[in-house]
GROMACS .gro file of C-alpha atoms in nm:
model
  258
    1SER     CA    1  -1.590   1.739   1.231
    2GLU     CA    2  -1.969   1.720   1.251
    3LYS     CA    3  -1.998   1.643   0.878
    4VAL     CA    4  -1.762   1.349   0.909
    5ARG     CA    5  -1.940   1.218   1.215
    6GLN     CA    6  -2.278   1.227   1.045
    7ALA     CA    7  -2.139   1.062   0.734
    8SER     CA    8  -1.984   0.781   0.946
    9GLU     CA    9  -2.312   0.734   1.134
   10ARG     CA   10  -2.509   0.698   0.811
   11VAL     CA   11  -2.269   0.429   0.693
   12GLU     CA   12  -2.266   0.259   1.033
   13ALA     CA   13  -2.645   0.237   1.024
   14VAL     CA   14  -2.647   0.004   0.725
   15ASP     CA   15  -2.511  -0.352   0.699
   16GLY     CA   16  -2.399  -0.582   0.424
   17LEU     CA   17  -2.155  -0.543   0.142
   18VAL     CA   18  -2.366  -0.372  -0.125
   19PRO     CA   19  -2.571  -0.146   0.107
   20THR     CA   20  -2.253  -0.029   0.280
   21ILE     CA   21  -2.081   0.048  -0.056
   22LYS     CA   22  -2.385   0.244  -0.173
   23GLU     CA   23  -2.409   0.443   0.154
   24ALA     CA   24  -2.038   0.505   0.167
   25VAL     CA   25  -2.030   0.635  -0.190
   26ARG     CA   26  -2.306   0.875  -0.094
   27ASN     CA   27  -2.100   0.984   0.207
   28PRO     CA   28  -1.736   0.990   0.091
   29ALA     CA   29  -1.639   1.171   0.411
   30ALA     CA   30  -1.683   0.831   0.583
   31ILE     CA   31  -1.426   0.672   0.353
   32ALA     CA   32  -1.184   0.956   0.411
   33ASP     CA   33  -1.234   0.906   0.788
   34VAL     CA   34  -1.144   0.532   0.762
   35ILE     CA   35  -0.830   0.627   0.564
   36SER     CA   36  -0.724   0.895   0.817
   37GLN     CA   37  -0.767   0.656   1.107
   38SER     CA   38  -0.551   0.393   0.933
   39LEU     CA   39  -0.272   0.633   0.842
   40PRO     CA   40  -0.083   0.622   1.174
   41SER     CA   41  -0.060   0.242   1.167
   42THR     CA   42   0.029   0.248   0.791
   43ILE     CA   43   0.313   0.490   0.857
   44ALA     CA   44   0.436   0.279   1.151
   45GLY     CA   45   0.416  -0.033   0.947
   46VAL     CA   46   0.621   0.127   0.672
   47GLY     CA   47   0.877   0.226   0.934
   48LEU     CA   48   0.904  -0.125   1.057
   49GLY     CA   49   0.928  -0.249   0.702
   50ALA     CA   50   1.211  -0.009   0.634
   51SER     CA   51   1.395  -0.146   0.942
   52VAL     CA   52   1.349  -0.503   0.819
   53LEU     CA   53   1.471  -0.402   0.476
   54LYS     CA   54   1.778  -0.233   0.619
   55ALA     CA   55   1.863  -0.538   0.835
   56ALA     CA   56   1.798  -0.790   0.554
   57PRO     CA   57   1.803  -0.623   0.208
   58THR     CA   58   1.760  -0.959   0.033
   59VAL     CA   59   1.408  -0.990   0.184
   60GLY     CA   60   1.282  -0.738  -0.073
   61ARG     CA   61   1.036  -0.451  -0.039
   62ILE     CA   62   0.714  -0.652  -0.080
   63ALA     CA   63   0.806  -0.894   0.198
   64ALA     CA   64   0.951  -0.627   0.421
   65GLY     CA   65   0.639  -0.415   0.386
   66ALA     CA   66   0.420  -0.720   0.457
   67ILE     CA   67   0.623  -0.800   0.771
   68GLY     CA   68   0.586  -0.444   0.907
   69GLU     CA   69   0.217  -0.441   0.826
   70GLY     CA   70   0.160  -0.777   0.989
   71ALA     CA   71   0.348  -0.679   1.309
   72LEU     CA   72   0.131  -0.374   1.348
   73GLY     CA   73  -0.178  -0.569   1.254
   74ALA     CA   74  -0.104  -0.820   1.535
   75GLY     CA   75  -0.061  -0.548   1.798
   76SER     CA   76  -0.381  -0.379   1.677
   77ALA     CA   77  -0.584  -0.704   1.678
   78ILE     CA   78  -0.472  -0.797   2.025
   79GLU     CA   79  -0.554  -0.457   2.171
   80SER     CA   80  -0.892  -0.450   1.992
   81ILE     CA   81  -0.988  -0.791   2.136
   82ARG     CA   82  -0.860  -0.699   2.484
   83SER     CA   83  -1.062  -0.378   2.490
   84GLN     CA   84  -1.382  -0.574   2.426
   85THR     CA   85  -1.343  -0.843   2.691
   86ASP     CA   86  -1.546  -0.819   3.005
   87ASN     CA   87  -1.249  -0.802   3.237
   88GLY     CA   88  -1.006  -0.619   3.000
   89LEU     CA   89  -0.777  -0.924   2.995
   90LEU     CA   90  -0.688  -1.184   2.730
   91THR     CA   91  -0.692  -1.555   2.744
   92LEU     CA   92  -0.410  -1.749   2.583
   93GLY     CA   93  -0.635  -1.841   2.296
   94GLN     CA   94  -0.736  -1.481   2.231
   95SER     CA   95  -0.376  -1.375   2.231
   96GLY     CA   96  -0.293  -1.651   1.982
   97LEU     CA   97  -0.582  -1.540   1.756
   98GLY     CA   98  -0.443  -1.182   1.767
   99TYR     CA   99  -0.108  -1.306   1.640
  100LEU     CA  100  -0.286  -1.517   1.379
  101SER     CA  101  -0.466  -1.208   1.264
  102GLY     CA  102  -0.132  -1.026   1.217
  103ALA     CA  103   0.011  -1.320   1.027
  104ALA     CA  104  -0.293  -1.331   0.794
  105THR     CA  105  -0.254  -0.951   0.742
  106ALA     CA  106   0.106  -1.005   0.644
  107ALA     CA  107   0.036  -1.291   0.413
  108LEU     CA  108  -0.244  -1.102   0.238
  109GLY     CA  109  -0.032  -0.789   0.220
  110ALA     CA  110   0.242  -0.980   0.043
  111ALA     CA  111  -0.008  -1.132  -0.200
  112GLY     CA  112  -0.152  -0.788  -0.263
  113GLY     CA  113   0.199  -0.652  -0.333
  114LYS     CA  114   0.264  -0.934  -0.584
  115ALA     CA  115  -0.071  -0.870  -0.751
  116ALA     CA  116   0.013  -0.499  -0.784
  117LYS     CA  117   0.357  -0.588  -0.934
  118ALA     CA  118   0.188  -0.820  -1.182
  119LEU     CA  119  -0.040  -0.536  -1.287
  120GLY     CA  120   0.259  -0.305  -1.333
  121VAL     CA  121   0.171  -0.073  -1.041
  122GLY     CA  122   0.286  -0.030  -0.685
  123ASP     CA  123   0.101  -0.095  -0.367
  124VAL     CA  124   0.090   0.164  -0.092
  125ASP     CA  125   0.354   0.005   0.134
  126ASN     CA  126   0.593  -0.069  -0.150
  127ILE     CA  127   0.572   0.286  -0.293
  128ALA     CA  128   0.619   0.428   0.052
  129LEU     CA  129   0.929   0.215   0.112
  130LYS     CA  130   1.083   0.284  -0.228
  131GLY     CA  131   0.989   0.656  -0.249
  132ALA     CA  132   0.756   0.827  -0.494
  133LYS     CA  133   1.033   0.935  -0.722
  134ASP     CA  134   1.183   0.593  -0.772
  135ALA     CA  135   0.833   0.445  -0.804
  136ALA     CA  136   0.760   0.691  -1.087
  137VAL     CA  137   1.075   0.591  -1.267
  138ASP     CA  138   0.987   0.222  -1.223
  139ALA     CA  139   0.646   0.270  -1.358
  140ALA     CA  140   0.769   0.475  -1.652
  141SER     CA  141   1.037   0.223  -1.736
  142LYS     CA  142   0.771  -0.032  -1.803
  143GLY     CA  143   0.637   0.161  -2.092
  144LYS     CA  144   0.383   0.422  -2.175
  145THR     CA  145   0.086   0.390  -1.936
  146SER     CA  146  -0.197   0.643  -1.896
  147VAL     CA  147  -0.259   0.803  -1.560
  148LEU     CA  148  -0.609   0.665  -1.571
  149GLY     CA  149  -0.482   0.313  -1.626
  150SER     CA  150  -0.238   0.333  -1.342
  151THR     CA  151  -0.510   0.475  -1.111
  152ALA     CA  152  -0.752   0.199  -1.203
  153LYS     CA  153  -0.496  -0.078  -1.160
  154GLY     CA  154  -0.381   0.074  -0.827
  155ALA     CA  155  -0.733   0.092  -0.704
  156LEU     CA  156  -0.807  -0.265  -0.804
  157SER     CA  157  -0.490  -0.414  -0.648
  158GLU     CA  158  -0.501  -0.224  -0.321
  159GLY     CA  159  -0.880  -0.236  -0.281
  160LEU     CA  160  -0.984  -0.577  -0.409
  161PHE     CA  161  -0.671  -0.785  -0.370
  162GLU     CA  162  -0.542  -0.651  -0.043
  163GLU     CA  163  -0.757  -0.432   0.185
  164LEU     CA  164  -1.078  -0.625   0.128
  165PRO     CA  165  -0.946  -0.970   0.220
  166GLN     CA  166  -0.739  -0.813   0.506
  167SER     CA  167  -1.048  -0.649   0.648
  168VAL     CA  168  -1.255  -0.965   0.621
  169SER     CA  169  -0.979  -1.172   0.787
  170GLU     CA  170  -0.931  -0.926   1.074
  171THR     CA  171  -1.304  -0.901   1.147
  172ALA     CA  172  -1.363  -1.280   1.123
  173ILE     CA  173  -1.072  -1.361   1.358
  174GLU     CA  174  -1.184  -1.093   1.606
  175ASN     CA  175  -1.538  -1.236   1.604
  176ILE     CA  176  -1.392  -1.586   1.681
  177ALA     CA  177  -1.190  -1.449   1.964
  178LEU     CA  178  -1.490  -1.271   2.124
  179GLY     CA  179  -1.733  -1.560   2.067
  180ARG     CA  180  -1.943  -1.380   1.809
  181PRO     CA  181  -2.077  -1.530   1.486
  182VAL     CA  182  -1.792  -1.552   1.246
  183ASP     CA  183  -1.967  -1.361   0.972
  184GLU     CA  184  -2.085  -1.073   1.195
  185GLY     CA  185  -2.005  -0.744   1.027
  186LEU     CA  186  -1.804  -0.905   0.742
  187GLY     CA  187  -2.003  -0.727   0.466
  188LYS     CA  188  -1.943  -0.390   0.619
  189SER     CA  189  -1.576  -0.460   0.678
  190ALA     CA  190  -1.529  -0.588   0.327
  191ALA     CA  191  -1.702  -0.281   0.175
  192MET     CA  192  -1.505  -0.020   0.369
  193GLY     CA  193  -1.176  -0.209   0.313
  194LEU     CA  194  -1.249  -0.218  -0.057
  195LEU     CA  195  -1.337   0.149  -0.087
  196ALA     CA  196  -1.062   0.280   0.144
  197GLY     CA  197  -0.800   0.061  -0.032
  198ALA     CA  198  -0.922   0.164  -0.378
  199ALA     CA  199  -0.897   0.530  -0.277
  200MET     CA  200  -0.541   0.487  -0.142
  201GLY     CA  201  -0.417   0.264  -0.417
  202GLY     CA  202  -0.568   0.468  -0.696
  203GLY     CA  203  -0.447   0.793  -0.547
  204ILE     CA  204  -0.088   0.705  -0.486
  205ASN     CA  205  -0.048   0.544  -0.822
  206ALA     CA  206  -0.199   0.842  -0.994
  207ALA     CA  207   0.045   1.069  -0.804
  208THR     CA  208   0.347   0.859  -0.907
  209SER     CA  209   0.251   0.837  -1.272
  210SER     CA  210   0.107   1.179  -1.340
  211ARG     CA  211   0.430   1.356  -1.438
  212ASP     CA  212   0.441   1.475  -1.789
  213LYS     CA  213   0.791   1.351  -1.828
  214VAL     CA  214   0.992   1.121  -1.613
  215ARG     CA  215   1.360   1.173  -1.670
  216GLU     CA  216   1.650   0.971  -1.543
  217ARG     CA  217   2.024   1.031  -1.538
  218PHE     CA  218   2.227   0.836  -1.787
  219PHE     CA  219   2.608   0.822  -1.756
  220VAL     CA  220   2.803   0.838  -2.075
  221GLY     CA  221   3.064   0.559  -2.091
  222LYS     CA  222   3.398   0.570  -2.282
  223ASP     CA  223   3.245   0.337  -2.536
  224GLY     CA  224   2.976   0.597  -2.604
  225LYS     CA  225   2.694   0.396  -2.448
  226LEU     CA  226   2.461   0.529  -2.185
  227THR     CA  227   2.411   0.358  -1.854
  228SER     CA  228   2.111   0.459  -1.646
  229GLU     CA  229   2.117   0.558  -1.282
  230THR     CA  230   1.868   0.279  -1.210
  231GLU     CA  231   2.112   0.025  -1.355
  232LEU     CA  232   2.389   0.167  -1.139
  233LYS     CA  233   2.163   0.142  -0.831
  234GLY     CA  234   2.088  -0.215  -0.929
  235GLY     CA  235   2.446  -0.314  -0.854
  236ALA     CA  236   2.678  -0.188  -1.136
  237ALA     CA  237   2.966   0.026  -1.015
  238ILE     CA  238   3.042   0.347  -1.195
  239ASP     CA  239   3.394   0.229  -1.283
  240GLU     CA  240   3.247  -0.091  -1.434
  241VAL     CA  241   3.077   0.121  -1.706
  242GLN     CA  242   3.388   0.332  -1.744
  243VAL     CA  243   3.216   0.668  -1.716
  244ASP     CA  244   3.389   0.927  -1.927
  245PRO     CA  245   3.470   1.224  -1.696
  246ASP     CA  246   3.513   1.453  -2.000
  247LYS     CA  247   3.149   1.411  -2.109
  248PRO     CA  248   2.853   1.557  -1.930
  249VAL     CA  249   2.589   1.346  -1.761
  250ALA     CA  250   2.301   1.293  -1.999
  251PHE     CA  251   1.935   1.321  -1.907
  252LYS     CA  252   1.698   1.118  -2.123
  253PRO     CA  253   1.315   1.097  -2.111
  254ILE     CA  254   1.217   0.737  -2.046
  255ALA     CA  255   0.841   0.784  -2.066
  256VAL     CA  256   0.598   1.052  -2.169
  257GLU     CA  257   0.246   1.053  -2.024
  258THR     CA  258  -0.049   1.161  -2.229
   0.00000   0.00000   0.00000
């Protein structure tokens, strides 16, 4: 729309980390535009990550998501570099830098996923791979956490620890491939990566932790003890906990948000 175009032009007119952040905050439509443009590649990356996870479950969601994100990042970097060369072709060195960009994106994505896990929240790729419902149960099972707290931690992990360094890495490597100064446009890339990542990370963690009550199925065993559905998914077979068929399945609140 015209409003989004104007907002993006205002942000594009400034340079540097702090000036870009200030202008983008004044023009949030520009941040939304960056997010909307990244969604197709994010979805495709999650799809690749799901395929990796299906083929090699022991890899884990964080690594699978990072692999998918890195593969898409490599393709995107190579095409971006190619589209800016004089003859529309790539040298061997430029191709290699494109793959390096993808590898860096994957490594930083994995680091961001681990940072999110350490903070007790999920990153965007991990939540998408796991599913919002299971992510909410996971978050709830770690204890009582406010929606505001989850939102802030999600914004911090996705914005500062993942999207910002990924954006800087991608821009710097592209600059090298095209013979530009390495630091050209790094401030703007860092700023928009930080803001877009914070918006996505904060938003998705708010959505998965905002339920008033997260309830999980608990199976009643013959010994009278309850075994949660999560525990069963984790590897325990139903017959191992000797589920009593004469007793109804129990539902138990495992967290209550305030």
